[in-house]
PDB file of C-alpha atoms in Angstrom:
ATOM      1  CA  MET J   1      -0.078   0.251  -0.177  1.00  0.00           C
ATOM      2  CA  LEU J   2       1.426   3.398  -0.552  1.00  0.00           C
ATOM      3  CA  ALA J   3       0.714   6.606   1.330  1.00  0.00           C
ATOM      4  CA  LEU J   4      -0.567   9.989   0.138  1.00  0.00           C
ATOM      5  CA  ALA J   5       2.123  11.483   1.538  1.00  0.00           C
ATOM      6  CA  SER J   6       4.845   9.719  -0.433  1.00  0.00           C
ATOM      7  CA  LEU J   7       3.112  10.642  -3.584  1.00  0.00           C
ATOM      8  CA  ALA J   8       5.475  13.295  -3.654  1.00  0.00           C
ATOM      9  CA  VAL J   9       8.429  11.961  -5.736  1.00  0.00           C
ATOM     10  CA  PRO J  10       9.194   8.658  -4.076  1.00  0.00           C
ATOM     11  CA  GLY J  11      13.269   7.718  -3.766  1.00  0.00           C
ATOM     12  CA  PRO J  12      15.014  11.053  -5.173  1.00  0.00           C
ATOM     13  CA  HIS J  13      17.044  10.082  -8.093  1.00  0.00           C
ATOM     14  CA  ALA J  14      20.230  11.712  -8.245  1.00  0.00           C
ATOM     15  CA  PRO J  15      21.269  12.850 -11.464  1.00  0.00           C
ATOM     16  CA  ALA J  16      23.872  11.610 -13.540  1.00  0.00           C
ATOM     17  CA  ALA J  17      26.940  13.343 -15.031  1.00  0.00           C
ATOM     18  CA  LEU J  18      25.742  14.516 -17.912  1.00  0.00           C
ATOM     19  CA  ALA J  19      29.184  16.583 -19.517  1.00  0.00           C
ATOM     20  CA  ASP J  20      32.367  14.393 -21.236  1.00  0.00           C
ATOM     21  CA  GLY J  21      35.061  15.270 -18.702  1.00  0.00           C
ATOM     22  CA  ASP J  22      35.474  18.889 -17.783  1.00  0.00           C
ATOM     23  CA  GLN J  23      33.835  19.820 -20.867  1.00  0.00           C
ATOM     24  CA  PRO J  24      30.109  21.886 -20.502  1.00  0.00           C
ATOM     25  CA  ARG J  25      27.238  19.845 -22.231  1.00  0.00           C
ATOM     26  CA  THR J  26      26.604  20.886 -25.562  1.00  0.00           C
ATOM     27  CA  ILE J  27      22.932  21.832 -25.745  1.00  0.00           C
ATOM     28  CA  ASP J  28      21.691  23.240 -29.696  1.00  0.00           C
ATOM     29  CA  GLY J  29      19.093  21.452 -32.194  1.00  0.00           C
ATOM     30  CA  SER J  30      20.915  18.236 -32.632  1.00  0.00           C
ATOM     31  CA  HIS J  31      21.383  17.998 -28.797  1.00  0.00           C
ATOM     32  CA  PRO J  32      18.461  19.939 -27.099  1.00  0.00           C
ATOM     33  CA  VAL J  33      16.655  19.548 -24.044  1.00  0.00           C
ATOM     34  CA  ILE J  34      13.505  18.196 -23.507  1.00  0.00           C
ATOM     35  CA  ASN J  35      11.159  18.251 -20.959  1.00  0.00           C
ATOM     36  CA  LEU J  36       9.140  15.089 -19.704  1.00  0.00           C
ATOM     37  CA  GLY J  37       7.303  16.817 -16.903  1.00  0.00           C
ATOM     38  CA  LEU J  38       3.503  17.380 -16.818  1.00  0.00           C
ATOM     39  CA  PRO J  39       1.858  20.990 -17.143  1.00  0.00           C
ATOM     40  CA  LYS J  40       1.568  22.576 -14.091  1.00  0.00           C
ATOM     41  CA  SER J  41       5.071  21.116 -13.401  1.00  0.00           C
ATOM     42  CA  GLY J  42       7.436  24.015 -13.253  1.00  0.00           C
ATOM     43  CA  SER J  43       7.855  24.382 -17.190  1.00  0.00           C
ATOM     44  CA  SER J  44       7.776  27.755 -17.415  1.00  0.00           C
ATOM     45  CA  SER J  45      10.356  27.947 -14.534  1.00  0.00           C
ATOM     46  CA  VAL J  46      12.317  25.302 -16.521  1.00  0.00           C
ATOM     47  CA  ALA J  47      11.759  28.227 -20.009  1.00  0.00           C
ATOM     48  CA  ASP J  48      13.119  30.647 -17.834  1.00  0.00           C
ATOM     49  CA  PHE J  49      16.250  29.261 -16.919  1.00  0.00           C
ATOM     50  CA  PHE J  50      17.444  27.942 -20.170  1.00  0.00           C
ATOM     51  CA  GLN J  51      16.282  31.272 -21.804  1.00  0.00           C
ATOM     52  CA  CYS J  52      18.458  33.346 -19.177  1.00  0.00           C
ATOM     53  CA  ALA J  53      21.571  31.462 -20.521  1.00  0.00           C
ATOM     54  CA  GLY J  54      20.631  32.865 -24.173  1.00  0.00           C
ATOM     55  CA  LEU J  55      19.383  29.290 -25.607  1.00  0.00           C
ATOM     56  CA  ARG J  56      16.609  28.936 -28.302  1.00  0.00           C
ATOM     57  CA  THR J  57      13.550  28.079 -26.558  1.00  0.00           C
ATOM     58  CA  SER J  58      10.023  27.002 -26.688  1.00  0.00           C
ATOM     59  CA  HIS J  59       7.328  26.947 -23.931  1.00  0.00           C
ATOM     60  CA  HIS J  60       4.072  25.822 -25.176  1.00  0.00           C
ATOM     61  CA  ASP J  61       3.748  27.834 -28.279  1.00  0.00           C
ATOM     62  CA  CYS J  62       6.156  27.262 -31.396  1.00  0.00           C
ATOM     63  CA  ASP J  63       7.000  28.862 -34.566  1.00  0.00           C
ATOM     64  CA  VAL J  64       6.418  26.279 -36.869  1.00  0.00           C
ATOM     65  CA  VAL J  65       7.781  25.700 -40.226  1.00  0.00           C
ATOM     66  CA  PRO J  66       5.259  25.968 -43.050  1.00  0.00           C
ATOM     67  CA  GLN J  67       6.232  23.346 -45.443  1.00  0.00           C
ATOM     68  CA  ILE J  68       5.520  20.513 -42.357  1.00  0.00           C
ATOM     69  CA  ASP J  69       2.333  21.874 -40.808  1.00  0.00           C
ATOM     70  CA  VAL J  70       0.414  21.577 -43.790  1.00  0.00           C
ATOM     71  CA  ALA J  71      -2.800  21.406 -41.861  1.00  0.00           C
ATOM     72  CA  ARG J  72      -2.656  24.888 -40.912  1.00  0.00           C
ATOM     73  CA  ARG J  73      -1.941  26.060 -44.709  1.00  0.00           C
ATOM     74  CA  PRO J  74       0.634  29.202 -43.673  1.00  0.00           C
ATOM     75  CA  ARG J  75       1.705  31.696 -46.862  1.00  0.00           C
ATOM     76  CA  PRO J  76       4.680  30.147 -48.084  1.00  0.00           C
ATOM     77  CA  GLY J  77       8.739  31.199 -47.030  1.00  0.00           C
ATOM     78  CA  ARG J  78       6.393  32.566 -43.560  1.00  0.00           C
ATOM     79  CA  GLN J  79       6.606  30.723 -40.063  1.00  0.00           C
ATOM     80  CA  LYS J  80       3.151  30.379 -38.126  1.00  0.00           C
ATOM     81  CA  LYS J  81       3.034  30.329 -34.168  1.00  0.00           C
ATOM     82  CA  THR J  82       1.002  27.487 -33.028  1.00  0.00           C
ATOM     83  CA  THR J  83       1.345  25.348 -29.889  1.00  0.00           C
ATOM     84  CA  CYS J  84       4.072  22.818 -29.828  1.00  0.00           C
ATOM     85  CA  GLY J  85       1.953  20.549 -28.656  1.00  0.00           C
ATOM     86  CA  GLY J  86      -0.754  20.769 -31.795  1.00  0.00           C
ATOM     87  CA  CYS J  87       2.648  20.332 -34.245  1.00  0.00           C
ATOM     88  CA  ALA J  88       3.598  17.143 -32.033  1.00  0.00           C
ATOM     89  CA  GLU J  89       0.137  15.852 -32.251  1.00  0.00           C
ATOM     90  CA  ARG J  90       0.324  16.240 -36.432  1.00  0.00           C
ATOM     91  CA  ASN J  91       3.248  15.083 -36.498  1.00  0.00           C
ATOM     92  CA  ALA J  92       2.707  11.678 -34.781  1.00  0.00           C
ATOM     93  CA  GLU J  93      -0.263  11.162 -36.697  1.00  0.00           C
ATOM     94  CA  ALA J  94       1.860  11.370 -40.129  1.00  0.00           C
ATOM     95  CA  GLY J  95       4.917   8.746 -38.668  1.00  0.00           C
ATOM     96  CA  ARG J  96       7.112  12.020 -38.575  1.00  0.00           C
ATOM     97  CA  PRO J  97       9.489  12.822 -35.766  1.00  0.00           C
ATOM     98  CA  LEU J  98       7.131  14.290 -32.901  1.00  0.00           C
ATOM     99  CA  LEU J  99       9.332  18.001 -33.130  1.00  0.00           C
ATOM    100  CA  LEU J 100      10.140  18.179 -36.945  1.00  0.00           C
ATOM    101  CA  GLY J 101       9.146  21.198 -38.511  1.00  0.00           C
ATOM    102  CA  CYS J 102       8.307  22.800 -35.395  1.00  0.00           C
ATOM    103  CA  GLY J 103      10.314  25.570 -34.559  1.00  0.00           C
ATOM    104  CA  GLU J 104      14.026  26.142 -34.375  1.00  0.00           C
ATOM    105  CA  TYR J 105      14.538  25.673 -30.742  1.00  0.00           C
ATOM    106  CA  ASP J 106      17.693  24.534 -28.487  1.00  0.00           C
ATOM    107  CA  VAL J 107      15.278  23.989 -25.780  1.00  0.00           C
ATOM    108  CA  TRP J 108      11.641  22.491 -25.791  1.00  0.00           C
ATOM    109  CA  ALA J 109      10.320  23.583 -22.183  1.00  0.00           C
ATOM    110  CA  GLN J 110       6.544  22.637 -22.643  1.00  0.00           C
ATOM    111  CA  MET J 111       5.325  20.187 -25.887  1.00  0.00           C
ATOM    112  CA  ASP J 112       2.362  19.360 -24.819  1.00  0.00           C
ATOM    113  CA  VAL J 113      -1.597  20.728 -25.310  1.00  0.00           C
ATOM    114  CA  ASP J 114      -4.269  19.986 -22.540  1.00  0.00           C
ATOM    115  CA  GLY J 115      -7.341  21.105 -24.775  1.00  0.00           C
ATOM    116  CA  ASP J 116      -7.169  24.706 -23.530  1.00  0.00           C
ATOM    117  CA  GLY J 117      -9.048  26.839 -26.367  1.00  0.00           C
ATOM    118  CA  GLY J 118     -10.976  24.336 -28.001  1.00  0.00           C
ATOM    119  CA  ARG J 119      -7.305  23.032 -29.411  1.00  0.00           C
ATOM    120  CA  VAL J 120      -6.632  19.201 -29.549  1.00  0.00           C
ATOM    121  CA  CYS J 121      -4.864  17.487 -26.400  1.00  0.00           C
ATOM    122  CA  PHE J 122      -1.822  15.743 -26.629  1.00  0.00           C
ATOM    123  CA  LEU J 123       0.581  14.776 -23.777  1.00  0.00           C
ATOM    124  CA  PRO J 124       3.448  13.142 -25.534  1.00  0.00           C
ATOM    125  CA  GLN J 125       5.744  12.836 -22.520  1.00  0.00           C
ATOM    126  CA  VAL J 126       3.230  10.470 -21.276  1.00  0.00           C
ATOM    127  CA  THR J 127       2.058   9.026 -24.527  1.00  0.00           C
ATOM    128  CA  HIS J 128       4.826   8.517 -27.188  1.00  0.00           C
ATOM    129  CA  LEU J 129       7.929   8.692 -24.182  1.00  0.00           C
ATOM    130  CA  SER J 130       9.446   5.574 -26.334  1.00  0.00           C
ATOM    131  CA  GLU J 131       9.228   7.362 -29.380  1.00  0.00           C
ATOM    132  CA  LEU J 132      10.784  10.448 -27.869  1.00  0.00           C
ATOM    133  CA  LEU J 133      14.033   8.581 -26.716  1.00  0.00           C
ATOM    134  CA  GLU J 134      14.293   7.182 -30.038  1.00  0.00           C
ATOM    135  CA  GLN J 135      14.057   9.695 -32.301  1.00  0.00           C
ATOM    136  CA  TYR J 136      16.007  12.283 -30.128  1.00  0.00           C
ATOM    137  CA  PRO J 137      18.595   9.772 -28.235  1.00  0.00           C
ATOM    138  CA  ASN J 138      21.222  13.191 -27.649  1.00  0.00           C
ATOM    139  CA  ALA J 139      18.714  15.107 -25.763  1.00  0.00           C
ATOM    140  CA  LEU J 140      19.315  15.619 -22.387  1.00  0.00           C
ATOM    141  CA  PHE J 141      15.371  14.962 -20.744  1.00  0.00           C
ATOM    142  CA  LEU J 142      14.460  16.720 -18.089  1.00  0.00           C
ATOM    143  CA  LEU J 143      11.560  15.277 -15.028  1.00  0.00           C
ATOM    144  CA  PRO J 144      10.494  17.975 -13.204  1.00  0.00           C
ATOM    145  CA  THR J 145       8.238  17.322  -9.751  1.00  0.00           C
ATOM    146  CA  ARG J 146       6.542  18.582  -6.821  1.00  0.00           C
ATOM    147  CA  PRO J 147       4.641  17.420  -3.845  1.00  0.00           C
ATOM    148  CA  ALA J 148       1.119  15.314  -5.843  1.00  0.00           C
ATOM    149  CA  ASP J 149      -0.918  17.400  -3.518  1.00  0.00           C
ATOM    150  CA  HIS J 150       0.363  20.644  -4.341  1.00  0.00           C
ATOM    151  CA  TRP J 151       0.514  19.871  -8.343  1.00  0.00           C
ATOM    152  CA  VAL J 152      -3.270  18.945  -8.071  1.00  0.00           C
ATOM    153  CA  ALA J 153      -3.809  22.240  -6.423  1.00  0.00           C
ATOM    154  CA  SER J 154      -1.992  23.866  -8.948  1.00  0.00           C
ATOM    155  CA  VAL J 155      -4.447  21.987 -11.459  1.00  0.00           C
ATOM    156  CA  ASN J 156      -7.349  23.077  -9.906  1.00  0.00           C
ATOM    157  CA  ASN J 157      -6.160  26.846  -9.594  1.00  0.00           C
ATOM    158  CA  TRP J 158      -5.551  26.996 -13.944  1.00  0.00           C
ATOM    159  CA  ASN J 159      -9.229  27.971 -15.362  1.00  0.00           C
ATOM    160  CA  ASN J 160     -10.733  24.544 -16.116  1.00  0.00           C
ATOM    161  CA  MET J 161      -7.653  22.321 -16.436  1.00  0.00           C
ATOM    162  CA  HIS J 162      -8.618  19.744 -14.313  1.00  0.00           C
ATOM    163  CA  GLU J 163     -11.645  19.070 -16.448  1.00  0.00           C
ATOM    164  CA  ARG J 164      -9.500  19.419 -19.433  1.00  0.00           C
ATOM    165  CA  LEU J 165      -7.116  16.648 -18.244  1.00  0.00           C
ATOM    166  CA  PHE J 166     -10.547  14.400 -17.325  1.00  0.00           C
ATOM    167  CA  GLN J 167     -11.152  14.823 -21.337  1.00  0.00           C
ATOM    168  CA  CYS J 168      -7.912  14.107 -22.818  1.00  0.00           C
ATOM    169  CA  GLY J 169      -8.298  10.408 -22.833  1.00  0.00           C
ATOM    170  CA  LEU J 170      -5.003   9.620 -20.669  1.00  0.00           C
ATOM    171  CA  PRO J 171      -4.153   6.146 -18.853  1.00  0.00           C
ATOM    172  CA  GLY J 172      -5.825   5.826 -15.347  1.00  0.00           C
ATOM    173  CA  LEU J 173      -8.007   9.419 -15.976  1.00  0.00           C
ATOM    174  CA  ASN J 174     -11.593   7.919 -15.992  1.00  0.00           C
ATOM    175  CA  LEU J 175     -13.859  10.619 -15.286  1.00  0.00           C
ATOM    176  CA  ASP J 176     -15.395   9.623 -11.576  1.00  0.00           C
ATOM    177  CA  HIS J 177     -18.612  11.950 -10.885  1.00  0.00           C
ATOM    178  CA  SER J 178     -19.061  10.406  -7.381  1.00  0.00           C
ATOM    179  CA  SER J 179     -16.952  13.363  -5.535  1.00  0.00           C
ATOM    180  CA  ASP J 180     -14.347  16.273  -6.187  1.00  0.00           C
ATOM    181  CA  LYS J 181     -11.945  14.148  -3.906  1.00  0.00           C
ATOM    182  CA  ALA J 182     -12.417  11.434  -6.296  1.00  0.00           C
ATOM    183  CA  GLN J 183     -11.014  13.337  -8.800  1.00  0.00           C
ATOM    184  CA  ASP J 184      -8.518  14.626  -7.034  1.00  0.00           C
ATOM    185  CA  ASP J 185      -6.923  11.539  -5.988  1.00  0.00           C
ATOM    186  CA  LEU J 186      -7.229  10.363  -9.601  1.00  0.00           C
ATOM    187  CA  LEU J 187      -5.027  13.126 -10.720  1.00  0.00           C
ATOM    188  CA  LYS J 188      -2.425  12.042  -7.952  1.00  0.00           C
ATOM    189  CA  GLN J 189      -2.430   8.904  -8.756  1.00  0.00           C
ATOM    190  CA  PHE J 190      -1.853   9.747 -12.195  1.00  0.00           C
ATOM    191  CA  TYR J 191       0.956  12.332 -11.157  1.00  0.00           C
ATOM    192  CA  TYR J 192       2.546  10.141  -9.194  1.00  0.00           C
ATOM    193  CA  ASN J 193       2.599   7.069 -12.150  1.00  0.00           C
ATOM    194  CA  HIS J 194       3.611   9.312 -14.528  1.00  0.00           C
ATOM    195  CA  THR J 195       6.896  10.007 -12.535  1.00  0.00           C
ATOM    196  CA  LEU J 196       7.337   6.653 -11.857  1.00  0.00           C
ATOM    197  CA  SER J 197       7.333   5.389 -15.494  1.00  0.00           C
ATOM    198  CA  VAL J 198       9.450   8.121 -16.833  1.00  0.00           C
ATOM    199  CA  ARG J 199      11.660   6.999 -13.723  1.00  0.00           C
ATOM    200  CA  GLU J 200      11.890   3.749 -14.348  1.00  0.00           C
ATOM    201  CA  PHE J 201      11.700   3.969 -18.325  1.00  0.00           C
ATOM    202  CA  MET J 202      14.844   6.363 -18.461  1.00  0.00           C
ATOM    203  CA  ALA J 203      16.610   4.157 -16.289  1.00  0.00           C
ATOM    204  CA  THR J 204      16.936   1.433 -19.149  1.00  0.00           C
ATOM    205  CA  GLN J 205      18.040   4.564 -21.741  1.00  0.00           C
ATOM    206  CA  SER J 206      21.485   6.266 -22.106  1.00  0.00           C
ATOM    207  CA  SER J 207      20.115   9.188 -22.914  1.00  0.00           C
ATOM    208  CA  ALA J 208      21.161  11.981 -20.712  1.00  0.00           C
ATOM    209  CA  PHE J 209      18.409  12.113 -18.023  1.00  0.00           C
ATOM    210  CA  ILE J 210      18.021  15.028 -14.729  1.00  0.00           C
ATOM    211  CA  GLU J 211      15.303  14.692 -12.153  1.00  0.00           C
ATOM    212  CA  PHE J 212      14.717  17.241 -10.202  1.00  0.00           C
ATOM    213  CA  ASP J 213      11.919  18.961  -7.082  1.00  0.00           C
ATOM    214  CA  ILE J 214      11.010  22.476  -7.994  1.00  0.00           C
ATOM    215  CA  GLU J 215       9.836  23.198  -4.528  1.00  0.00           C
ATOM    216  CA  GLU J 216      13.502  22.382  -3.459  1.00  0.00           C
ATOM    217  CA  LYS J 217      15.356  25.261  -1.972  1.00  0.00           C
ATOM    218  CA  GLU J 218      16.727  27.373  -5.021  1.00  0.00           C
ATOM    219  CA  GLU J 219      20.354  27.313  -4.559  1.00  0.00           C
ATOM    220  CA  LEU J 220      19.978  23.837  -4.456  1.00  0.00           C
ATOM    221  CA  VAL J 221      17.818  23.079  -7.862  1.00  0.00           C
ATOM    222  CA  GLY J 222      19.870  25.874  -9.627  1.00  0.00           C
ATOM    223  CA  ALA J 223      23.459  23.803  -8.395  1.00  0.00           C
ATOM    224  CA  GLN J 224      21.362  20.444  -9.946  1.00  0.00           C
ATOM    225  CA  LEU J 225      20.967  21.947 -13.252  1.00  0.00           C
ATOM    226  CA  ALA J 226      24.376  23.831 -13.577  1.00  0.00           C
ATOM    227  CA  GLU J 227      26.544  20.538 -12.910  1.00  0.00           C
ATOM    228  CA  ALA J 228      24.250  19.007 -15.691  1.00  0.00           C
ATOM    229  CA  THR J 229      24.227  21.555 -17.930  1.00  0.00           C
ATOM    230  CA  GLY J 230      27.320  23.741 -17.228  1.00  0.00           C
ATOM    231  CA  LEU J 231      24.732  27.038 -17.476  1.00  0.00           C
ATOM    232  CA  PRO J 232      24.714  29.464 -14.730  1.00  0.00           C
ATOM    233  CA  ALA J 233      23.347  28.327 -11.384  1.00  0.00           C
ATOM    234  CA  SER J 234      21.825  31.857 -10.828  1.00  0.00           C
ATOM    235  CA  CYS J 235      19.864  31.874 -13.933  1.00  0.00           C
ATOM    236  CA  TRP J 236      16.806  29.157 -12.092  1.00  0.00           C
ATOM    237  CA  GLY J 237      15.002  30.490  -9.319  1.00  0.00           C
ATOM    238  CA  LYS J 238      12.229  33.519  -8.642  1.00  0.00           C
ATOM    239  CA  SER J 239      14.478  36.449  -8.765  1.00  0.00           C
ATOM    240  CA  ASN J 240      15.020  35.334 -12.739  1.00  0.00           C
ATOM    241  CA  CYS J 241      11.358  35.295 -13.148  1.00  0.00           C
ATOM    242  CA  LYS J 242      10.071  36.212 -16.565  1.00  0.00           C
ATOM    243  CA  ARG J 243       6.841  33.859 -17.844  1.00  0.00           C
ATOM    244  CA  SER J 244       7.653  31.874 -14.411  1.00  0.00           C
ATOM    245  CA  CYS J 245       6.531  34.731 -11.860  1.00  0.00           C
ATOM    246  CA  GLU J 246       2.772  33.734 -11.644  1.00  0.00           C
ATOM    247  CA  PHE J 247       3.987  30.327 -10.642  1.00  0.00           C
ATOM    248  CA  TRP J 248       6.196  31.136  -8.623  1.00  0.00           C
ATOM    249  CA  GLN J 249       3.505  33.438  -6.236  1.00  0.00           C
ATOM    250  CA  GLU J 250       1.003  30.500  -6.909  1.00  0.00           C
ATOM    251  CA  MET J 251       3.502  27.782  -5.528  1.00  0.00           C
ATOM    252  CA  GLU J 252       4.420  29.623  -2.764  1.00  0.00           C
ATOM    253  CA  LYS J 253       0.999  29.993  -1.659  1.00  0.00           C
ATOM    254  CA  ILE J 254      -0.088  26.585  -2.204  1.00  0.00           C
ATOM    255  CA  ARG J 255       2.907  25.588   0.009  1.00  0.00           C
ATOM    256  CA  GLN J 256       1.919  27.723   2.620  1.00  0.00           C
ATOM    257  CA  GLN J 257      -1.948  26.155   2.448  1.00  0.00           C
ATOM    258  CA  TRP J 258      -0.395  22.588   2.305  1.00  0.00           C
ATOM    259  CA  ASP J 259       1.280  23.623   5.862  1.00  0.00           C
ATOM    260  CA  HIS J 260      -1.266  25.121   7.453  1.00  0.00           C
ATOM    261  CA  LEU J 261      -3.050  21.955   6.685  1.00  0.00           C
ATOM    262  CA  ASP J 262      -0.249  19.723   7.880  1.00  0.00           C
ATOM    263  CA  ARG J 263      -0.251  20.808  11.217  1.00  0.00           C
ATOM    264  CA  GLU J 264      -3.863  19.958  11.664  1.00  0.00           C
ATOM    265  CA  PRO J 265      -4.057  17.034  14.181  1.00  0.00           C
ATOM    266  CA  HIS J 266      -7.341  16.176  12.837  1.00  0.00           C
ATOM    267  CA  LYS J 267      -6.290  15.568   9.062  1.00  0.00           C
ATOM    268  CA  SER J 268      -6.247  12.221   7.126  1.00  0.00           C
ATOM    269  CA  GLU J 269      -4.618  10.658   4.852  1.00  0.00           C
ATOM    270  CA  ALA J 270      -5.571   8.920   1.661  1.00  0.00           C
ATOM    271  CA  VAL J 271      -4.279   6.043   0.683  1.00  0.00           C
ATOM    272  CA  PHE J 272      -3.152   4.149  -2.530  1.00  0.00           C
ATOM    273  CA  GLY J 273      -2.924   0.208  -3.278  1.00  0.00           C
TER     274      GLY J 273
END
């Protein structure tokens, strides 16, 4: 049996030595960084970190190459702004590499789309993990995580993401109409399962991989990222926020709420088997 408290990030995974000798890791279009974390797991903070270091970074929206994104039919010679997840989904349907033609980027900080604004729903880090590893063996793969309770609270605070995720047809997310708590418990289990499945799959691969808890102390996460990438640790954190400022504020608010709940003696723990 698995206690809810264990759903944070079970058994911390130490980052591997990712650089060759003392040389900084190469990060470019042929050696990209790909985020395997779920939405609301700090993707905007990841984007800010790499953009701070001067890398070409995409987050949710991509500049699509017209010859590939034929479904949109943009004018010849011009790029078309669309969701990275939408571009990846069309590639998957056509049997092409998932990120082909989705833009000239070094870093893919969020390549999923969850049905917002009536768009398609496609989370390749969940449904096409093996394809990503096969197609991009030279990538550095990231798995940012956070306590599952905090993730669910963030999902519930973000527009109607809670409902959209249940409508995506993702494994384990069959809508339970019995109660909000039952739905939250399914989301927690989904988050936990994704963390474990990525970690276990990456353990069988030779590609570079780093997992980190975004709610750890900023200096510790910055040091982890700096060791893995050769980029400045100072680029990580709230003080460097651009697109992630709102996320950092929300994260602190959620942590304070859960700290308060943890101090209540009557608080019960849900258990998952």
